[in-house]
Tab-separated table of C-alpha atoms and ligand atoms in Angstrom:
chain	number	residue	atom	x	y	z
A	1	MET	CA	104.166	79.387	42.957
A	2	LYS	CA	100.513	79.986	43.113
A	3	VAL	CA	99.738	82.488	45.459
A	4	GLY	CA	96.583	84.686	46.277
A	5	ILE	CA	96.731	87.886	48.327
A	6	VAL	CA	93.376	88.879	50.363
A	7	GLY	CA	94.075	92.812	50.853
A	8	THR	CA	95.048	95.028	48.669
A	9	GLY	CA	95.759	98.296	51.587
A	10	TYR	CA	99.136	98.759	51.894
A	11	VAL	CA	100.141	95.897	53.150
A	12	GLY	CA	98.686	93.428	50.953
A	13	LEU	CA	99.990	94.900	48.324
A	14	VAL	CA	103.215	95.951	48.584
A	15	THR	CA	103.288	91.788	49.673
A	16	GLY	CA	101.663	90.869	46.405
A	17	THR	CA	103.876	92.867	44.337
A	18	CYS	CA	107.024	92.299	45.555
A	19	PHE	CA	105.938	88.017	45.133
A	20	ALA	CA	105.219	89.227	41.619
A	21	GLU	CA	108.786	90.369	41.635
A	22	LEU	CA	110.041	87.611	42.715
A	23	GLY	CA	108.661	85.614	40.502
A	24	HIS	CA	106.064	84.351	41.630
A	25	ASP	CA	101.982	84.303	39.952
A	26	VAL	CA	99.692	86.292	42.021
A	27	THR	CA	96.277	86.746	42.687
A	28	CYS	CA	95.316	90.344	44.180
A	29	LEU	CA	92.147	90.576	45.911
A	30	ASP	CA	89.838	93.389	47.735
A	31	VAL	CA	85.915	93.837	48.092
A	32	VAL	CA	87.371	97.959	46.711
A	33	MET	CA	86.130	97.275	42.669
A	34	GLU	CA	87.964	101.086	42.564
A	35	LYS	CA	90.759	99.868	43.913
A	36	VAL	CA	90.896	96.519	41.896
A	37	ASN	CA	90.473	97.992	38.670
A	38	LYS	CA	92.879	100.467	39.476
A	39	ILE	CA	95.722	98.123	40.248
A	40	ASN	CA	95.063	96.186	37.189
A	41	LYS	CA	95.690	99.746	35.660
A	42	GLY	CA	99.104	99.576	37.090
A	43	ILE	CA	97.775	102.637	40.038
A	44	THR	CA	98.737	102.342	43.184
A	45	PRO	CA	95.938	103.818	45.718
A	46	ILE	CA	98.623	104.095	48.486
A	47	TYR	CA	101.753	106.435	47.908
A	48	GLU	CA	104.640	104.286	48.652
A	49	PRO	CA	108.456	105.103	46.271
A	50	GLY	CA	108.920	102.363	44.526
A	51	LEU	CA	106.028	100.396	43.948
A	52	GLU	CA	103.872	102.198	41.268
A	53	GLU	CA	107.063	100.904	39.170
A	54	LEU	CA	107.590	97.376	40.124
A	55	LEU	CA	103.456	97.234	40.181
A	56	LYS	CA	103.212	98.446	35.860
A	57	LYS	CA	106.332	96.119	35.073
A	58	ASN	CA	104.243	92.904	37.042
A	59	ILE	CA	100.774	94.101	35.798
A	60	ARG	CA	102.970	94.064	32.430
A	61	GLU	CA	104.723	90.578	32.842
A	62	LYS	CA	101.746	89.254	33.933
A	63	ARG	CA	102.849	87.518	37.232
A	64	LEU	CA	100.381	90.236	39.001
A	65	PHE	CA	95.968	90.447	38.329
A	66	ALA	CA	93.777	92.242	41.210
A	67	THR	CA	90.260	90.743	40.586
A	68	SER	CA	87.222	90.794	43.358
A	69	ASN	CA	85.803	87.497	43.706
A	70	TYR	CA	87.088	84.876	45.826
A	71	GLY	CA	86.969	82.124	43.065
A	72	ASP	CA	90.406	83.269	41.719
A	73	LEU	CA	91.655	82.470	44.250
A	74	LYS	CA	90.682	78.479	44.112
A	75	ASP	CA	94.202	77.592	42.421
A	76	ALA	CA	96.137	79.236	44.605
A	77	GLU	CA	98.863	76.786	46.712
A	78	ILE	CA	99.548	79.745	49.781
A	79	ILE	CA	96.738	82.486	50.209
A	80	PHE	CA	97.658	85.127	52.474
A	81	ILE	CA	95.040	87.430	54.360
A	82	CYS	CA	96.518	90.395	54.620
A	83	VAL	CA	92.970	92.832	55.496
A	84	GLY	CA	92.843	95.893	57.895
A	85	THR	CA	93.185	94.880	61.313
A	86	PRO	CA	91.275	98.341	63.157
A	87	PRO	CA	91.058	99.247	66.681
A	88	LYS	CA	88.427	99.685	68.812
A	89	PRO	CA	87.855	101.963	71.510
A	90	THR	CA	88.552	100.106	73.653
A	91	GLY	CA	91.971	99.042	72.153
A	92	GLU	CA	91.222	95.592	71.439
A	93	SER	CA	91.943	94.928	67.376
A	94	ASP	CA	88.511	94.213	64.925
A	95	LEU	CA	89.298	91.126	63.960
A	96	SER	CA	86.257	90.522	61.698
A	97	TYR	CA	87.631	91.222	57.856
A	98	VAL	CA	90.144	89.046	59.203
A	99	ARG	CA	87.860	86.247	60.276
A	100	ARG	CA	85.358	86.787	57.298
A	101	ALA	CA	88.299	86.712	54.807
A	102	ALA	CA	89.013	83.108	56.459
A	103	GLU	CA	85.651	81.845	55.472
A	104	GLN	CA	86.118	83.028	52.162
A	105	ILE	CA	88.518	81.230	52.053
A	106	LYS	CA	87.436	78.082	53.475
A	107	GLU	CA	84.392	78.382	50.667
A	108	THR	CA	87.360	78.426	47.613
A	109	ASN	CA	89.772	77.020	49.455
A	110	PRO	CA	89.850	74.933	51.919
A	111	ASP	CA	93.318	73.067	50.905
A	112	ALA	CA	94.889	75.909	50.643
A	113	ILE	CA	97.747	77.234	53.514
A	114	VAL	CA	95.602	80.010	54.894
A	115	VAL	CA	98.925	83.229	56.133
A	116	VAL	CA	97.365	85.730	58.290
A	117	LYS	CA	99.823	88.342	57.864
A	118	SER	CA	97.492	91.454	59.097
A	119	THR	CA	99.354	92.167	62.622
A	120	VAL	CA	96.641	90.143	65.254
A	121	PRO	CA	96.770	89.209	68.527
A	122	PRO	CA	98.131	86.113	69.610
A	123	GLY	CA	95.761	83.404	69.051
A	124	THR	CA	93.578	84.682	65.873
A	125	THR	CA	95.518	82.521	63.607
A	126	LEU	CA	94.213	78.958	65.292
A	127	SER	CA	91.358	80.428	65.985
A	128	LEU	CA	89.888	80.912	62.922
A	129	ASN	CA	89.678	76.388	62.970
A	130	LEU	CA	91.667	76.476	58.848
A	131	LYS	CA	92.839	73.159	57.786
A	132	ASN	CA	96.792	74.582	57.365
A	133	PRO	CA	97.295	77.963	59.495
A	134	ALA	CA	100.074	79.348	59.221
A	135	MET	CA	100.772	82.872	59.942
A	136	ASN	CA	103.711	85.750	58.625
A	137	PRO	CA	104.126	88.723	60.541
A	138	GLU	CA	105.130	92.046	58.484
A	139	PHE	CA	108.507	94.438	58.956
A	140	LEU	CA	107.034	97.301	56.694
A	141	LYS	CA	107.360	100.873	57.556
A	142	GLU	CA	106.098	102.878	55.866
A	143	GLY	CA	107.750	104.870	52.966
A	144	VAL	CA	110.633	102.095	52.456
A	145	ALA	CA	107.951	99.109	52.913
A	146	VAL	CA	109.429	97.513	49.482
A	147	GLU	CA	113.189	97.236	50.270
A	148	ASP	CA	112.211	96.092	53.814
A	149	PHE	CA	110.510	93.604	51.354
A	150	MET	CA	113.256	92.141	49.102
A	151	LYS	CA	116.002	93.239	52.308
A	152	PRO	CA	114.242	92.010	55.327
A	153	ASP	CA	115.880	91.364	58.869
A	154	ARG	CA	114.414	88.205	59.849
A	155	LEU	CA	111.873	85.821	58.606
A	156	VAL	CA	109.160	85.049	60.708
A	157	VAL	CA	106.715	82.161	60.030
A	158	GLY	CA	104.097	80.084	62.288
A	159	ALA	CA	102.946	77.000	61.072
A	160	LEU	CA	101.261	74.063	63.238
A	161	LYS	CA	103.101	72.206	60.575
A	162	LYS	CA	106.987	72.400	59.395
A	163	GLU	CA	105.628	70.710	55.831
A	164	ASN	CA	104.309	74.705	55.662
A	165	ALA	CA	106.149	76.959	57.388
A	166	GLU	CA	109.023	75.061	54.522
A	167	LYS	CA	107.173	76.127	51.906
A	168	VAL	CA	105.525	79.156	53.291
A	169	LEU	CA	109.407	80.262	53.276
A	170	LYS	CA	109.874	79.360	49.897
A	171	LEU	CA	108.134	82.486	48.378
A	172	TYR	CA	110.788	84.650	49.953
A	173	GLU	CA	113.977	81.503	48.537
A	174	LYS	CA	115.495	84.438	46.663
A	175	LEU	CA	115.681	86.856	48.884
A	176	LYS	CA	118.591	85.266	49.655
A	177	VAL	CA	117.686	85.415	53.957
A	178	PRO	CA	120.041	83.397	55.695
A	179	GLN	CA	119.390	80.499	57.976
A	180	ASP	CA	119.729	82.131	61.341
A	181	ARG	CA	117.435	84.854	60.109
A	182	GLN	CA	115.207	82.702	59.486
A	183	ILE	CA	112.881	81.834	62.612
A	184	VAL	CA	110.220	78.737	62.071
A	185	THR	CA	107.785	78.197	64.656
A	186	ASP	CA	104.212	77.633	66.179
A	187	PRO	CA	101.215	81.016	64.967
A	188	THR	CA	101.386	82.199	67.727
A	189	THR	CA	104.536	83.037	68.928
A	190	ALA	CA	104.919	84.548	65.624
A	191	GLU	CA	101.847	86.588	66.044
A	192	LEU	CA	103.501	87.760	69.681
A	193	ILE	CA	106.388	88.600	68.175
A	194	LYS	CA	105.430	91.328	65.750
A	195	TYR	CA	103.732	92.741	68.972
A	196	ALA	CA	106.698	92.208	70.466
A	197	SER	CA	108.920	94.370	68.603
A	198	ASN	CA	106.458	96.807	68.138
A	199	ALA	CA	105.757	97.278	71.532
A	200	PHE	CA	110.311	97.335	71.994
A	201	LEU	CA	110.639	99.661	69.776
A	202	ALA	CA	108.131	102.277	70.566
A	203	ALA	CA	109.454	101.697	74.382
A	204	LYS	CA	112.689	102.620	72.932
A	205	ILE	CA	111.380	106.024	71.833
A	206	SER	CA	109.807	106.265	75.059
A	207	PHE	CA	112.397	105.045	77.330
A	208	ILE	CA	115.229	108.276	75.646
A	209	ASN	CA	112.059	110.627	75.987
A	210	GLU	CA	112.156	110.298	79.616
A	211	MET	CA	115.828	110.287	79.574
A	212	ALA	CA	115.725	113.805	77.364
A	213	ASN	CA	112.551	115.234	79.335
A	214	ILE	CA	115.728	114.125	82.435
A	215	CYS	CA	118.631	115.658	80.418
A	216	GLU	CA	116.768	119.492	80.254
A	217	ARG	CA	116.371	118.943	84.015
A	218	ILE	CA	120.092	118.516	84.354
A	219	GLY	CA	122.084	120.004	81.722
A	220	ALA	CA	123.115	117.325	79.744
A	221	ASP	CA	122.473	116.744	76.344
A	222	VAL	CA	120.332	113.593	74.926
A	223	LYS	CA	122.035	113.616	71.924
A	224	VAL	CA	124.932	112.821	72.904
A	225	VAL	CA	123.536	110.596	75.914
A	226	ALA	CA	121.487	108.497	73.259
A	227	LYS	CA	124.673	107.672	70.828
A	228	GLY	CA	127.064	107.146	73.453
A	229	MET	CA	124.069	104.478	75.237
A	230	GLY	CA	124.008	103.215	71.410
A	231	LEU	CA	127.869	102.053	70.920
A	232	ASP	CA	127.341	99.869	72.809
A	233	SER	CA	126.001	97.025	70.786
A	234	ARG	CA	123.043	95.535	72.417
A	235	ILE	CA	121.754	98.118	72.565
A	236	GLY	CA	122.245	100.026	68.797
A	237	GLU	CA	122.113	103.330	67.656
A	238	ARG	CA	118.823	103.176	66.499
A	239	PHE	CA	115.253	104.207	67.658
A	240	LEU	CA	116.675	106.745	70.026
A	241	ASN	CA	116.176	109.856	67.839
A	242	ALA	CA	113.860	111.716	71.401
A	243	GLY	CA	111.128	113.854	69.635
A	244	ALA	CA	107.826	114.992	70.399
A	245	GLY	CA	107.120	111.451	70.107
A	246	TRP	CA	105.837	108.542	67.961
A	247	GLY	CA	103.153	107.887	66.209
A	248	GLY	CA	101.506	106.180	63.046
A	249	SER	CA	99.675	103.442	62.142
A	250	CYS	CA	100.819	100.593	63.963
A	251	PHE	CA	102.781	102.003	67.729
A	252	GLY	CA	99.690	103.270	69.273
A	253	LYS	CA	97.649	100.846	67.830
A	254	ASP	CA	99.511	97.699	68.339
A	255	VAL	CA	100.704	98.402	72.238
A	256	LYS	CA	97.612	99.218	73.480
A	257	ALA	CA	96.579	96.104	71.414
A	258	ILE	CA	99.459	93.623	73.097
A	259	MET	CA	98.088	95.618	76.906
A	260	HIS	CA	94.017	94.180	75.330
A	261	THR	CA	95.632	91.495	75.705
A	262	ALA	CA	97.392	90.713	78.821
A	263	ILE	CA	94.425	92.261	80.792
A	264	GLU	CA	92.668	89.893	79.798
A	265	ALA	CA	94.847	87.303	79.932
A	266	ASN	CA	94.964	88.609	83.666
A	267	TYR	CA	98.527	90.431	83.685
A	268	GLU	CA	98.748	94.080	83.903
A	269	PRO	CA	101.159	95.563	81.633
A	270	LYS	CA	103.155	98.132	83.490
A	271	ILE	CA	105.796	98.569	81.188
A	272	LEU	CA	103.249	99.116	79.001
A	273	GLU	CA	101.110	101.478	80.026
A	274	SER	CA	104.264	104.067	80.767
A	275	VAL	CA	105.410	103.362	77.149
A	276	ILE	CA	102.349	105.269	75.802
A	277	GLU	CA	101.882	107.298	78.962
A	278	VAL	CA	104.749	108.494	78.537
A	279	ASN	CA	104.802	109.618	74.871
A	280	TYR	CA	101.518	111.232	75.450
A	281	ASN	CA	103.742	112.957	77.624
A	282	GLN	CA	106.036	113.989	75.247
A	283	ALA	CA	103.969	115.707	72.668
A	284	LEU	CA	102.529	118.150	75.711
A	285	HIS	CA	105.829	118.446	76.792
A	286	VAL	CA	106.281	120.209	73.388
A	287	ILE	CA	103.990	123.102	74.208
A	288	ALA	CA	105.358	122.973	77.367
A	289	LEU	CA	109.051	124.034	75.818
A	290	MET	CA	107.090	126.761	73.853
A	291	GLU	CA	105.582	128.377	77.070
A	292	ARG	CA	108.178	128.730	79.192
A	293	ALA	CA	109.742	130.636	75.863
A	294	PHE	CA	107.642	133.118	76.712
A	295	GLU	CA	107.458	133.181	79.739
A	296	GLU	CA	111.809	133.856	79.669
A	297	ARG	CA	110.679	136.780	77.129
A	298	LYS	CA	107.986	137.854	79.084
A	299	ILE	CA	105.121	138.266	75.405
A	300	LYS	CA	101.942	136.969	75.799
A	301	GLY	CA	102.523	134.889	72.206
A	302	LYS	CA	99.147	134.139	70.457
A	303	ARG	CA	100.432	133.068	67.398
A	304	ILE	CA	102.310	130.016	66.699
A	305	ALA	CA	103.979	128.630	63.213
A	306	ILE	CA	104.054	124.638	62.899
A	307	LEU	CA	106.121	123.257	60.782
A	308	GLY	CA	105.450	119.129	59.815
A	309	LEU	CA	101.987	117.131	60.156
A	310	ALA	CA	103.251	114.264	59.295
A	311	PHE	CA	103.940	111.376	61.918
A	312	LYS	CA	107.490	110.656	59.899
A	313	PRO	CA	108.696	112.246	56.733
A	314	ASP	CA	108.475	110.905	53.608
A	315	THR	CA	104.467	110.388	54.443
A	316	ASP	CA	101.042	111.565	54.380
A	317	ASP	CA	99.929	110.064	56.500
A	318	VAL	CA	98.620	112.014	60.197
A	319	ARG	CA	97.063	109.066	62.212
A	320	ASP	CA	98.419	109.991	65.513
A	321	ALA	CA	100.804	112.483	64.618
A	322	ALA	CA	101.964	113.991	67.334
A	323	ALA	CA	101.463	117.801	65.431
A	324	LEU	CA	97.600	116.425	65.644
A	325	ARG	CA	98.064	116.255	69.576
A	326	ILE	CA	100.394	119.391	70.157
A	327	ILE	CA	96.729	121.457	67.553
A	328	ARG	CA	94.365	120.026	69.231
A	329	GLU	CA	96.155	120.977	72.972
A	330	LEU	CA	97.057	124.165	71.300
A	331	ALA	CA	93.857	125.014	69.290
A	332	LYS	CA	92.349	125.826	72.462
A	333	GLU	CA	94.633	128.610	73.479
A	334	TYR	CA	96.425	130.021	69.997
A	335	GLU	CA	96.038	130.923	66.651
A	336	ILE	CA	98.478	128.411	64.802
A	337	THR	CA	99.715	127.950	61.480
A	338	ALA	CA	101.090	124.516	59.702
A	339	HIS	CA	103.196	123.542	57.031
A	340	ASP	CA	103.526	119.946	55.509
A	341	PRO	CA	104.866	118.951	52.093
A	342	ILE	CA	102.121	116.435	51.482
A	343	ALA	CA	100.284	115.770	54.269
A	344	ILE	CA	98.038	118.729	54.780
A	345	GLU	CA	94.988	117.039	53.162
A	346	ASN	CA	94.911	113.988	55.469
A	347	THR	CA	95.148	117.036	58.953
A	348	LYS	CA	92.292	119.192	57.377
A	349	LYS	CA	90.081	115.952	57.103
A	350	GLU	CA	91.194	114.729	61.175
A	351	LEU	CA	90.684	118.419	62.804
A	352	GLU	CA	87.491	119.336	61.232
A	353	ARG	CA	86.322	115.940	61.817
A	354	ASP	CA	87.213	117.705	65.630
A	355	GLY	CA	85.481	120.726	64.576
A	356	ILE	CA	89.214	122.266	64.331
A	357	ARG	CA	90.437	125.038	62.616
A	358	ILE	CA	94.351	125.670	61.486
A	359	HIS	CA	95.455	128.558	59.228
A	360	TYR	CA	97.926	125.894	56.232
A	361	SER	CA	100.700	127.767	54.408
A	362	ARG	CA	102.176	126.917	50.564
A	363	ASN	CA	105.768	127.451	52.244
A	364	TRP	CA	107.298	127.631	55.359
A	365	GLU	CA	108.509	130.328	54.662
A	366	GLU	CA	105.020	131.735	54.591
A	367	CYS	CA	104.431	129.315	57.689
A	368	LEU	CA	106.655	131.647	60.171
A	369	LYS	CA	106.170	135.104	59.025
A	370	ASN	CA	105.223	136.991	62.061
A	371	LYS	CA	104.520	134.058	63.810
A	372	ASP	CA	105.800	135.027	67.723
A	373	ALA	CA	106.890	131.101	67.714
A	374	CYS	CA	108.246	128.534	65.511
A	375	LEU	CA	107.704	124.513	66.512
A	376	LEU	CA	109.942	122.437	64.485
A	377	ILE	CA	107.481	118.732	64.392
A	378	THR	CA	108.018	116.730	61.628
A	379	GLU	CA	111.915	116.263	60.536
A	380	TRP	CA	111.539	116.933	56.906
A	381	LYS	CA	114.752	117.379	54.444
A	382	GLU	CA	113.484	120.688	53.382
A	383	TYR	CA	112.891	122.322	57.217
A	384	ARG	CA	116.729	120.471	57.868
A	385	GLU	CA	117.734	123.362	55.297
A	386	ILE	CA	116.193	126.426	56.473
A	387	PRO	CA	118.611	128.404	56.888
A	388	LEU	CA	119.191	129.445	60.449
A	389	LYS	CA	118.970	133.117	60.230
A	390	ARG	CA	115.778	132.991	58.489
A	391	PHE	CA	113.730	131.545	61.303
A	392	LYS	CA	114.898	135.223	63.348
A	393	GLU	CA	114.049	136.920	59.918
A	394	LEU	CA	110.975	135.817	59.327
A	395	LEU	CA	109.502	135.451	63.359
A	396	ALA	CA	108.139	138.185	64.769
A	397	HIS	CA	109.751	136.647	68.008
A	398	PRO	CA	112.298	134.623	67.171
A	399	ILE	CA	111.254	131.824	68.994
A	400	LEU	CA	112.495	128.406	67.961
A	401	ILE	CA	111.503	124.871	69.557
A	402	ASP	CA	113.271	122.041	67.992
A	403	GLY	CA	110.741	119.013	68.656
A	404	ARG	CA	113.122	116.812	66.867
A	405	ARG	CA	116.285	117.983	67.605
A	406	ILE	CA	118.041	118.806	63.928
A	407	TYR	CA	118.960	122.143	64.414
A	408	SER	CA	121.880	123.071	65.741
A	409	PRO	CA	121.662	124.749	69.550
A	410	GLU	CA	124.429	126.430	70.222
A	411	GLU	CA	123.925	127.757	66.443
A	412	ALA	CA	120.466	129.107	67.294
A	413	LYS	CA	122.494	130.542	69.599
A	414	LYS	CA	124.662	132.109	67.760
A	415	ARG	CA	122.208	133.181	65.878
A	416	GLY	CA	119.887	135.409	68.379
A	417	ILE	CA	117.346	133.139	68.455
A	418	HIS	CA	115.873	131.774	71.291
A	419	TYR	CA	116.132	128.397	70.987
A	420	LYS	CA	114.891	125.701	73.135
A	421	GLY	CA	115.359	121.498	71.864
A	422	VAL	CA	113.517	118.336	73.425
A	423	GLY	CA	116.468	116.738	75.507
A	424	TYR	CA	118.864	119.389	75.500
A	425	GLY	CA	119.223	121.682	79.210
A	426	LYS	CA	122.839	122.910	78.224
A	427	LYS	CA	123.532	126.976	79.710
B	501	UDX	C1	106.950	100.870	61.804
B	501	UDX	C2	108.226	99.714	62.858
B	501	UDX	O1	108.559	100.183	62.162
B	501	UDX	C3	107.079	98.463	61.590
B	501	UDX	O2	108.331	97.645	61.919
B	501	UDX	C4	106.544	98.424	61.038
B	501	UDX	O3	105.875	97.105	60.707
B	501	UDX	C5	104.577	98.815	60.790
B	501	UDX	O4	105.825	100.306	62.321
B	501	UDX	P1	106.394	102.914	60.861
B	501	UDX	O5	105.060	102.932	61.677
B	501	UDX	O6	106.472	103.536	58.887
B	501	UDX	O7	106.610	101.083	60.799
B	501	UDX	O8	107.487	104.607	61.115
B	501	UDX	P2	108.468	104.405	62.372
B	501	UDX	O9	109.843	104.830	60.906
B	501	UDX	O10	108.624	102.773	63.051
B	501	UDX	O11	108.318	105.541	63.235
B	501	UDX	C6	107.280	105.449	64.038
B	501	UDX	C7	107.438	106.104	65.129
B	501	UDX	O12	108.726	106.378	65.556
B	501	UDX	C8	107.225	107.998	64.150
B	501	UDX	O13	106.426	108.405	64.852
B	501	UDX	C9	109.080	107.740	64.206
B	501	UDX	O14	108.409	110.251	64.033
B	501	UDX	C10	109.139	107.889	65.430
B	501	UDX	N1	109.949	107.711	66.033
B	501	UDX	C11	110.946	107.162	65.385
B	501	UDX	C12	111.391	108.440	67.133
B	501	UDX	O15	110.191	109.062	67.244
B	501	UDX	N2	112.975	108.545	67.220
B	501	UDX	C13	113.589	107.139	66.292
B	501	UDX	O16	114.254	107.214	66.509
B	501	UDX	C14	112.380	106.290	65.498
């Protein structure tokens, strides 16, 4: 099938490349010429494992082509809108790029099935007044987006006409998604499925973080609590890792956007408010753990080492990252040195915008050297592999605050480390 993709950001490029890999004839459109040129040369403008290889292959085999001209989409049967919906200061999503793309498509190819893939507030797709509107949310995680696309848990398509939904589903036919994992509904319901999913995942993490805080007070271990809960198949063990809180480009933005939708519809979303509040406090809680360790050792710590800046491992993305929240707060009083395998440049940009200056190290050893405490914030594999004795050898005071619970508290204590981990309350 002839497919058009508008917007070659993270979602658009993964979607376009994967559709080409499934054998479709794909044209990707972006208004930024630099991106178009890169894509046509087989270079991905974003970092996503496995994507560049697929892109190169499909460019070479001429199933994928990038353009900045809407005229090139005039033969497409189905066009996906994958442009950004950045948050406004109110939490509301900025839909101007989506609306602009829809208007341009209406002019060049009014009969196409136009599928909104961008995450948009419920009601948006229908408000675009398209002849053949559809909505098909994405559930792609950064770092494993290609795999998520190729092996989806479910396919959701919202359309007004059943035959249009079926055509959209046909694009995914080769993935062999079982029938009972394919949902055909109206566009507004499809839009809400996306928000509800992300809000629920964020809530699941905030919930376990709340349990973690209770564990610390009563002498329990949240890791074991999570395991015990997760074995109930109704709950499931995934997304029950307590820590310094969730971040990234989706959770915060989506929870706030759906709260905004709820309030506009005269409904007060109390659970969602708490999901955000618990998450915000969780980052500060990690600082409180550190300050408690200073008190217990009766020292006035000043120099802090931060391991991990990205919002999760295997990405250089620092948007809404717990580490940044922690640094913004810590920087008021402490001298900070940070390390991350790939997210230092992005962190520098973010912090410099706020006028915050910290030190950066080339490796974790340099980062730890002579510091009064170490805060582990992102669970990169290389940090998991640090021999515990190195913390004792390198730090001026062996205080280790495990913001992701990756080290064994018992082992750490055995090696003379003053260990505090989120959700670990045992003496
Ligand atoms: C998320 C959704 O998972 C995905 O379906 C959606 O399409 C986009 O948003 P992503 O933002 O890439 O994906 O990251 P994800 O792996 O979901 O992690 C989000 C945050 O939650 C990270 O900061 C991570 O560290 C944190 N997290 C995750 C926890 O704190 N505990 C967990 O158990 C899981």
